[in-house]
Amino acid sequence: MARVLIVGAGLTGSLCAALLRKEVTGPLYLAVWDKAGDSGGRMITTSSPHNPQCTADLGAQYITRTPHYAKQHQIFYDELLTVGILTPLAVPIEGMSVNEGDCNFVAPQGVSSITKHYLKKSGAEVHFRRCVTQINLRNNKWEVSKETGYPESFDLVVLTMPAPQILQLQGDIVNLMSECQRQQLESVSYSSRYALGLFYDAGTKIDVPWGGKYITSNPCIRFVSIDNKKRHIESSEIGPSLVIHTTVPFGMKFLEHSEEDVQELIFQQLENILPGLPHPVAIKCHKWRHSQVTTTESNLKNKEMGM
């Protein structure tokens, strides 16, 4: 039986797993490893420690289907819309750039429900908190080592992590990678930012006319979302959730600062944007060291994920 490992449980890894399962007709052992505690990657959804039904998308905020993607990926959009994982964005996002032919969608159960859907379809054995450290070639098999536990062997390994993480891998993969391949990976650059998720008690009112808003006049905050409103999840039993994304310059400047210091700076600026905002019952801060690709080997930018 062929053994295949996919490293990374984000959109690329989960969809790759589902497509492999669909295309391979013979026996296949399929595993997906991720160093995080859950699937999603840049499509991560987190929940309040007080109420798991109160959730917030800390990564991608909505999905934009451009005319180009409508042609290339229509089968995927149709499937996700049919099963209710995606629904049309129906609330205003102030300051959002909309081009002719674009359609925007949200995931009512959180954007990570997309990756969970594909992982379930794949039937893969999914393991979290498995950080790959080395890849070696042993007897025509790929021996994959992780931070803890014994190495495991696979016939095929698919890496879907950010390019800098691939370049950090040790073992035979270092020498097996050509100089051209290494230069291509080194040429990929990313923006960095912070995301803050704020969770509130049921009954808390945040009275704004929008579901999300791009901020253009603040050095710290770039985007604010009333996340449950954006995803059409408004219930008397579930408190609202709010998501803040910082600007890239702020993220770069404070990338190595403590989470506590960053949170305090974000709250100071948030008061200028939403004065009198109630105090949340829970806060989750996430550092996106590799937020969005700004330069690829071919100098193209991915515009399909609004983030």
mmCIF file of C-alpha atoms in Angstrom:
data_model
loop_
_atom_site.group_PDB
_atom_site.id
_atom_site.type_symbol
_atom_site.label_atom_id
_atom_site.label_comp_id
_atom_site.label_asym_id
_atom_site.label_seq_id
_atom_site.Cartn_x
_atom_site.Cartn_y
_atom_site.Cartn_z
ATOM 1 C CA MET A 1 0.000 0.000 0.000
ATOM 2 C CA ALA A 2 1.353 3.419 -0.981
ATOM 3 C CA ARG A 3 2.002 5.742 1.956
ATOM 4 C CA VAL A 4 1.604 9.471 1.356
ATOM 5 C CA LEU A 5 2.219 12.288 3.832
ATOM 6 C CA ILE A 6 0.930 15.830 3.348
ATOM 7 C CA VAL A 7 2.556 18.384 5.641
ATOM 8 C CA GLY A 8 0.182 21.231 6.393
ATOM 9 C CA ALA A 9 -3.556 21.144 7.114
ATOM 10 C CA GLY A 10 -4.478 24.464 5.548
ATOM 11 C CA LEU A 11 -6.489 24.915 2.361
ATOM 12 C CA THR A 12 -3.725 23.610 0.072
ATOM 13 C CA GLY A 13 -2.990 20.541 2.185
ATOM 14 C CA SER A 14 -6.618 19.608 2.850
ATOM 15 C CA LEU A 15 -7.698 20.041 -0.774
ATOM 16 C CA CYS A 16 -4.633 18.137 -1.959
ATOM 17 C CA ALA A 17 -5.598 15.263 0.352
ATOM 18 C CA ALA A 18 -9.187 15.197 -0.953
ATOM 19 C CA LEU A 19 -8.059 15.246 -4.587
ATOM 20 C CA LEU A 20 -5.493 12.503 -4.006
ATOM 21 C CA ARG A 21 -8.128 10.304 -2.429
ATOM 22 C CA LYS A 22 -10.436 10.911 -5.377
ATOM 23 C CA GLU A 23 -7.834 10.216 -8.076
ATOM 24 C CA VAL A 24 -5.969 7.241 -6.588
ATOM 25 C CA THR A 25 -7.814 4.008 -7.337
ATOM 26 C CA GLY A 26 -5.573 1.559 -5.493
ATOM 27 C CA PRO A 27 -4.939 1.130 -1.747
ATOM 28 C CA LEU A 28 -3.604 4.321 -0.196
ATOM 29 C CA TYR A 29 -2.547 5.297 3.320
ATOM 30 C CA LEU A 30 -2.911 9.059 3.498
ATOM 31 C CA ALA A 31 -1.691 11.121 6.445
ATOM 32 C CA VAL A 32 -1.847 14.871 7.088
ATOM 33 C CA TRP A 33 0.409 16.448 9.718
ATOM 34 C CA ASP A 34 0.250 20.004 11.012
ATOM 35 C CA LYS A 35 2.305 21.697 13.696
ATOM 36 C CA ALA A 36 -0.734 23.679 14.903
ATOM 37 C CA GLY A 37 -3.433 22.394 17.212
ATOM 38 C CA ASP A 38 -6.166 22.420 14.571
ATOM 39 C CA SER A 39 -6.680 22.576 10.825
ATOM 40 C CA GLY A 40 -7.061 25.776 8.859
ATOM 41 C CA GLY A 41 -3.637 27.315 8.352
ATOM 42 C CA ARG A 42 -4.366 30.866 7.214
ATOM 43 C CA MET A 43 -8.044 29.887 7.340
ATOM 44 C CA ILE A 44 -8.061 29.395 11.091
ATOM 45 C CA THR A 45 -11.216 29.806 13.175
ATOM 46 C CA THR A 46 -10.909 30.142 16.936
ATOM 47 C CA SER A 47 -13.559 30.013 19.658
ATOM 48 C CA SER A 48 -14.244 31.628 22.996
ATOM 49 C CA PRO A 49 -13.093 29.589 26.008
ATOM 50 C CA HIS A 50 -16.437 30.450 27.620
ATOM 51 C CA ASN A 51 -18.678 29.421 24.716
ATOM 52 C CA PRO A 52 -17.382 27.243 21.851
ATOM 53 C CA GLN A 53 -20.284 28.465 19.682
ATOM 54 C CA CYS A 54 -18.845 31.980 19.805
ATOM 55 C CA THR A 55 -16.178 31.886 17.097
ATOM 56 C CA ALA A 56 -13.958 34.240 15.140
ATOM 57 C CA ASP A 57 -12.005 33.931 11.885
ATOM 58 C CA LEU A 58 -8.483 35.126 12.648
ATOM 59 C CA GLY A 59 -7.195 34.541 9.118
ATOM 60 C CA ALA A 60 -9.076 34.839 5.835
ATOM 61 C CA GLN A 61 -12.198 36.946 6.295
ATOM 62 C CA TYR A 62 -14.089 36.151 3.110
ATOM 63 C CA ILE A 63 -13.602 34.360 -0.195
ATOM 64 C CA THR A 64 -13.567 36.360 -3.414
ATOM 65 C CA ARG A 65 -14.505 34.547 -6.600
ATOM 66 C CA THR A 66 -13.130 36.563 -9.490
ATOM 67 C CA PRO A 67 -14.246 35.792 -13.066
ATOM 68 C CA HIS A 68 -10.896 34.016 -13.544
ATOM 69 C CA TYR A 69 -11.404 31.806 -10.481
ATOM 70 C CA ALA A 70 -15.013 31.207 -11.460
ATOM 71 C CA LYS A 71 -13.729 29.503 -14.607
ATOM 72 C CA GLN A 72 -10.810 27.674 -13.011
ATOM 73 C CA HIS A 73 -12.428 26.546 -9.749
ATOM 74 C CA GLN A 74 -16.185 26.525 -10.385
ATOM 75 C CA ILE A 75 -16.541 22.877 -9.337
ATOM 76 C CA PHE A 76 -15.174 23.693 -5.878
ATOM 77 C CA TYR A 77 -17.375 26.742 -5.377
ATOM 78 C CA ASP A 78 -20.456 24.797 -6.469
ATOM 79 C CA GLU A 79 -19.725 22.013 -3.994
ATOM 80 C CA LEU A 80 -19.083 24.334 -1.044
ATOM 81 C CA LEU A 81 -22.206 26.383 -1.802
ATOM 82 C CA THR A 82 -24.371 23.280 -2.223
ATOM 83 C CA VAL A 83 -23.447 21.859 1.184
ATOM 84 C CA GLY A 84 -23.787 25.259 2.875
ATOM 85 C CA ILE A 85 -20.148 25.712 3.826
ATOM 86 C CA LEU A 86 -20.091 28.924 1.801
ATOM 87 C CA THR A 87 -22.894 31.468 1.536
ATOM 88 C CA PRO A 88 -22.955 34.840 -0.242
ATOM 89 C CA LEU A 89 -21.627 37.775 1.748
ATOM 90 C CA ALA A 90 -24.766 39.765 2.512
ATOM 91 C CA VAL A 91 -23.605 42.512 4.898
ATOM 92 C CA PRO A 92 -21.628 45.636 4.001
ATOM 93 C CA ILE A 93 -17.842 45.593 4.200
ATOM 94 C CA GLU A 94 -16.926 49.254 4.158
ATOM 95 C CA GLY A 95 -13.908 50.118 2.047
ATOM 96 C CA MET A 96 -13.788 46.741 0.290
ATOM 97 C CA SER A 97 -12.556 46.901 -3.282
ATOM 98 C CA VAL A 98 -15.075 45.234 -5.602
ATOM 99 C CA ASN A 99 -14.269 44.643 -9.242
ATOM 100 C CA GLU A 100 -16.745 43.838 -11.976
ATOM 101 C CA GLY A 101 -17.732 40.192 -11.923
ATOM 102 C CA ASP A 102 -16.442 39.507 -8.400
ATOM 103 C CA CYS A 103 -18.586 37.524 -5.940
ATOM 104 C CA ASN A 104 -17.799 37.377 -2.228
ATOM 105 C CA PHE A 105 -18.642 34.541 0.137
ATOM 106 C CA VAL A 106 -18.367 33.806 3.859
ATOM 107 C CA ALA A 107 -18.342 30.565 5.829
ATOM 108 C CA PRO A 108 -21.157 30.624 8.444
ATOM 109 C CA GLN A 109 -19.466 27.989 10.630
ATOM 110 C CA GLY A 110 -16.079 29.655 10.344
ATOM 111 C CA VAL A 111 -13.638 29.695 7.471
ATOM 112 C CA SER A 112 -11.805 26.637 8.840
ATOM 113 C CA SER A 113 -14.939 24.613 8.019
ATOM 114 C CA ILE A 114 -13.638 24.627 4.426
ATOM 115 C CA THR A 115 -10.447 22.775 5.345
ATOM 116 C CA LYS A 116 -12.337 20.440 7.689
ATOM 117 C CA HIS A 117 -14.697 19.555 4.835
ATOM 118 C CA TYR A 118 -11.852 18.511 2.556
ATOM 119 C CA LEU A 119 -9.999 16.635 5.277
ATOM 120 C CA LYS A 120 -13.142 14.646 6.021
ATOM 121 C CA LYS A 121 -13.578 13.859 2.305
ATOM 122 C CA SER A 122 -9.985 12.679 2.097
ATOM 123 C CA GLY A 123 -10.345 10.068 4.811
ATOM 124 C CA ALA A 124 -6.802 10.960 5.837
ATOM 125 C CA GLU A 125 -5.334 10.186 9.226
ATOM 126 C CA VAL A 126 -4.875 13.706 10.564
ATOM 127 C CA HIS A 127 -2.386 14.529 13.325
ATOM 128 C CA PHE A 128 -1.915 17.931 14.914
ATOM 129 C CA ARG A 129 1.077 19.273 16.853
ATOM 130 C CA ARG A 130 3.443 17.346 14.618
ATOM 131 C CA CYS A 131 6.247 19.644 13.559
ATOM 132 C CA VAL A 132 8.442 18.161 10.834
ATOM 133 C CA THR A 133 12.158 18.769 11.400
ATOM 134 C CA GLN A 134 14.000 16.477 8.976
ATOM 135 C CA ILE A 135 13.387 14.573 5.760
ATOM 136 C CA ASN A 136 15.882 11.885 4.741
ATOM 137 C CA LEU A 137 16.011 9.371 1.897
ATOM 138 C CA ARG A 138 16.313 5.827 3.252
ATOM 139 C CA ASN A 139 16.050 2.766 0.966
ATOM 140 C CA ASN A 140 13.980 4.676 -1.612
ATOM 141 C CA LYS A 141 11.581 5.853 1.100
ATOM 142 C CA TRP A 142 11.214 9.293 2.652
ATOM 143 C CA GLU A 143 11.962 9.124 6.379
ATOM 144 C CA VAL A 144 10.239 12.035 8.083
ATOM 145 C CA SER A 145 11.322 13.130 11.561
ATOM 146 C CA LYS A 146 9.299 15.325 13.879
ATOM 147 C CA GLU A 147 10.057 17.167 17.126
ATOM 148 C CA THR A 148 8.820 14.251 19.248
ATOM 149 C CA GLY A 149 8.393 10.544 18.541
ATOM 150 C CA TYR A 150 10.017 8.157 16.092
ATOM 151 C CA PRO A 151 10.564 8.924 12.376
ATOM 152 C CA GLU A 152 8.032 7.501 9.917
ATOM 153 C CA SER A 153 8.545 6.370 6.312
ATOM 154 C CA PHE A 154 6.497 7.381 3.272
ATOM 155 C CA ASP A 155 6.595 6.805 -0.473
ATOM 156 C CA LEU A 156 5.637 10.420 -1.182
ATOM 157 C CA VAL A 157 5.758 13.622 0.875
ATOM 158 C CA VAL A 158 3.895 16.786 -0.140
ATOM 159 C CA LEU A 159 4.981 20.010 1.574
ATOM 160 C CA THR A 160 2.381 22.774 1.763
ATOM 161 C CA MET A 161 4.027 24.987 4.398
ATOM 162 C CA PRO A 162 5.303 28.541 3.804
ATOM 163 C CA ALA A 163 8.561 28.628 1.854
ATOM 164 C CA PRO A 164 10.717 29.793 4.815
ATOM 165 C CA GLN A 165 9.597 26.744 6.823
ATOM 166 C CA ILE A 166 10.561 24.418 3.969
ATOM 167 C CA LEU A 167 14.002 26.024 3.877
ATOM 168 C CA GLN A 168 14.433 25.339 7.614
ATOM 169 C CA LEU A 169 14.087 21.565 7.154
ATOM 170 C CA GLN A 170 17.172 19.464 7.827
ATOM 171 C CA GLY A 171 18.370 16.147 6.438
ATOM 172 C CA ASP A 172 18.887 14.861 2.907
ATOM 173 C CA ILE A 173 16.285 17.264 1.552
ATOM 174 C CA VAL A 174 18.883 20.042 1.899
ATOM 175 C CA ASN A 175 21.237 18.388 -0.593
ATOM 176 C CA LEU A 176 18.503 16.985 -2.827
ATOM 177 C CA MET A 177 17.146 20.475 -3.462
ATOM 178 C CA SER A 178 18.790 22.085 -6.483
ATOM 179 C CA GLU A 179 20.318 25.546 -6.244
ATOM 180 C CA CYS A 180 17.627 26.816 -8.624
ATOM 181 C CA GLN A 181 14.859 25.397 -6.433
ATOM 182 C CA ARG A 182 16.414 26.921 -3.329
ATOM 183 C CA GLN A 183 16.695 30.324 -4.989
ATOM 184 C CA GLN A 184 13.062 30.136 -6.070
ATOM 185 C CA LEU A 185 11.940 29.375 -2.511
ATOM 186 C CA GLU A 186 14.177 32.106 -1.092
ATOM 187 C CA SER A 187 12.638 34.634 -3.490
ATOM 188 C CA VAL A 188 9.175 34.185 -1.946
ATOM 189 C CA SER A 189 8.336 36.945 0.532
ATOM 190 C CA TYR A 190 5.453 37.403 2.954
ATOM 191 C CA SER A 191 3.745 40.197 4.829
ATOM 192 C CA SER A 192 3.344 39.931 8.606
ATOM 193 C CA ARG A 193 0.563 41.148 10.856
ATOM 194 C CA TYR A 194 -1.331 40.443 14.053
ATOM 195 C CA ALA A 195 -4.943 39.368 14.438
ATOM 196 C CA LEU A 196 -6.966 39.878 17.592
ATOM 197 C CA GLY A 197 -10.191 38.024 18.386
ATOM 198 C CA LEU A 198 -12.480 39.558 21.011
ATOM 199 C CA PHE A 199 -15.348 37.551 22.514
ATOM 200 C CA TYR A 200 -18.345 38.969 24.354
ATOM 201 C CA ASP A 201 -21.168 37.720 26.557
ATOM 202 C CA ALA A 202 -24.542 36.952 25.013
ATOM 203 C CA GLY A 203 -26.677 40.061 24.857
ATOM 204 C CA THR A 204 -23.759 42.447 24.285
ATOM 205 C CA LYS A 205 -24.577 45.037 21.630
ATOM 206 C CA ILE A 206 -22.028 46.402 19.165
ATOM 207 C CA ASP A 207 -24.094 48.850 17.171
ATOM 208 C CA VAL A 208 -22.418 49.539 13.833
ATOM 209 C CA PRO A 209 -24.004 49.506 10.351
ATOM 210 C CA TRP A 210 -21.364 47.222 8.807
ATOM 211 C CA GLY A 211 -20.125 43.662 9.164
ATOM 212 C CA GLY A 212 -16.538 44.644 8.410
ATOM 213 C CA LYS A 213 -14.580 47.778 7.701
ATOM 214 C CA TYR A 214 -11.200 48.564 6.132
ATOM 215 C CA ILE A 215 -9.426 51.304 8.071
ATOM 216 C CA THR A 216 -7.236 53.672 6.035
ATOM 217 C CA SER A 217 -6.249 56.328 8.565
ATOM 218 C CA ASN A 218 -4.791 54.310 11.439
ATOM 219 C CA PRO A 219 -1.125 53.279 11.775
ATOM 220 C CA CYS A 220 -2.016 50.109 13.671
ATOM 221 C CA ILE A 221 -5.386 48.744 12.540
ATOM 222 C CA ARG A 222 -6.216 47.857 8.931
ATOM 223 C CA PHE A 223 -9.440 45.845 9.250
ATOM 224 C CA VAL A 224 -12.205 45.362 11.807
ATOM 225 C CA SER A 225 -14.975 42.795 11.583
ATOM 226 C CA ILE A 226 -18.045 42.128 13.692
ATOM 227 C CA ASP A 227 -17.360 38.538 12.845
ATOM 228 C CA ASN A 228 -20.633 36.868 13.807
ATOM 229 C CA LYS A 229 -22.544 39.577 11.915
ATOM 230 C CA LYS A 230 -20.310 39.194 8.864
ATOM 231 C CA ARG A 231 -21.075 35.438 8.839
ATOM 232 C CA HIS A 232 -24.827 35.896 9.543
ATOM 233 C CA ILE A 233 -24.532 34.289 13.004
ATOM 234 C CA GLU A 234 -26.619 36.495 15.271
ATOM 235 C CA SER A 235 -28.279 34.773 18.215
ATOM 236 C CA SER A 236 -29.548 35.802 21.647
ATOM 237 C CA GLU A 237 -27.669 32.812 23.074
ATOM 238 C CA ILE A 238 -24.290 33.596 21.486
ATOM 239 C CA GLY A 239 -22.322 36.737 22.182
ATOM 240 C CA PRO A 240 -20.768 38.754 19.382
ATOM 241 C CA SER A 241 -17.157 38.321 18.306
ATOM 242 C CA LEU A 242 -14.904 40.987 16.904
ATOM 243 C CA VAL A 243 -11.767 40.544 14.781
ATOM 244 C CA ILE A 244 -9.020 43.109 14.307
ATOM 245 C CA HIS A 245 -6.235 42.787 11.734
ATOM 246 C CA THR A 246 -3.286 45.118 12.053
ATOM 247 C CA THR A 247 -1.504 46.909 9.258
ATOM 248 C CA VAL A 248 1.541 45.224 7.746
ATOM 249 C CA PRO A 249 3.954 47.998 8.894
ATOM 250 C CA PHE A 250 2.706 47.558 12.469
ATOM 251 C CA GLY A 251 3.055 43.789 12.196
ATOM 252 C CA MET A 252 6.601 44.060 10.900
ATOM 253 C CA LYS A 253 7.633 46.623 13.523
ATOM 254 C CA PHE A 254 6.308 44.644 16.490
ATOM 255 C CA LEU A 255 6.832 41.121 15.147
ATOM 256 C CA GLU A 256 9.136 40.080 17.996
ATOM 257 C CA HIS A 257 7.387 42.002 20.784
ATOM 258 C CA SER A 258 5.427 40.306 23.541
ATOM 259 C CA GLU A 259 1.792 39.427 22.953
ATOM 260 C CA GLU A 260 0.765 41.523 25.964
ATOM 261 C CA ASP A 261 2.476 44.659 24.645
ATOM 262 C CA VAL A 262 0.953 44.185 21.179
ATOM 263 C CA GLN A 263 -2.551 43.692 22.595
ATOM 264 C CA GLU A 264 -2.267 46.894 24.636
ATOM 265 C CA LEU A 265 -1.190 48.898 21.582
ATOM 266 C CA ILE A 266 -4.051 47.488 19.494
ATOM 267 C CA PHE A 267 -6.620 48.292 22.201
ATOM 268 C CA GLN A 268 -5.356 51.869 22.430
ATOM 269 C CA GLN A 269 -5.965 52.357 18.715
ATOM 270 C CA LEU A 270 -9.246 50.432 18.732
ATOM 271 C CA GLU A 271 -10.677 52.962 21.175
ATOM 272 C CA ASN A 272 -10.234 55.632 18.494
ATOM 273 C CA ILE A 273 -12.139 53.549 15.933
ATOM 274 C CA LEU A 274 -14.881 52.113 18.181
ATOM 275 C CA PRO A 275 -15.054 54.377 21.250
ATOM 276 C CA GLY A 276 -16.867 52.920 24.231
ATOM 277 C CA LEU A 277 -16.501 49.338 23.067
ATOM 278 C CA PRO A 278 -17.495 46.928 25.873
ATOM 279 C CA HIS A 279 -14.758 44.948 27.585
ATOM 280 C CA PRO A 280 -14.507 41.410 26.130
ATOM 281 C CA VAL A 281 -14.762 38.299 28.306
ATOM 282 C CA ALA A 282 -11.967 36.609 26.331
ATOM 283 C CA ILE A 283 -9.180 37.660 23.964
ATOM 284 C CA LYS A 284 -7.109 35.651 21.504
ATOM 285 C CA CYS A 285 -4.062 37.142 19.820
ATOM 286 C CA HIS A 286 -2.459 35.506 16.782
ATOM 287 C CA LYS A 287 0.808 36.466 15.138
ATOM 288 C CA TRP A 288 0.797 35.942 11.379
ATOM 289 C CA ARG A 289 4.501 35.768 10.627
ATOM 290 C CA HIS A 290 3.614 34.522 7.129
ATOM 291 C CA SER A 291 0.365 36.336 6.456
ATOM 292 C CA GLN A 292 0.113 36.827 2.712
ATOM 293 C CA VAL A 293 2.498 36.170 -0.140
ATOM 294 C CA THR A 294 3.746 39.517 -1.416
ATOM 295 C CA THR A 295 6.243 38.192 -3.974
ATOM 296 C CA THR A 296 6.309 34.742 -5.525
ATOM 297 C CA GLU A 297 8.952 33.208 -7.759
ATOM 298 C CA SER A 298 6.928 34.393 -10.757
ATOM 299 C CA ASN A 299 6.062 37.703 -9.029
ATOM 300 C CA LEU A 300 2.339 36.949 -8.969
ATOM 301 C CA LYS A 301 -0.006 37.681 -6.100
ATOM 302 C CA ASN A 302 -2.793 35.455 -4.878
ATOM 303 C CA LYS A 303 -5.994 37.489 -4.639
ATOM 304 C CA GLU A 304 -8.476 34.723 -3.926
ATOM 305 C CA MET A 305 -8.373 34.997 -0.122
ATOM 306 C CA GLY A 306 -9.463 38.263 1.458
ATOM 307 C CA MET A 307 -7.286 38.735 4.518
#
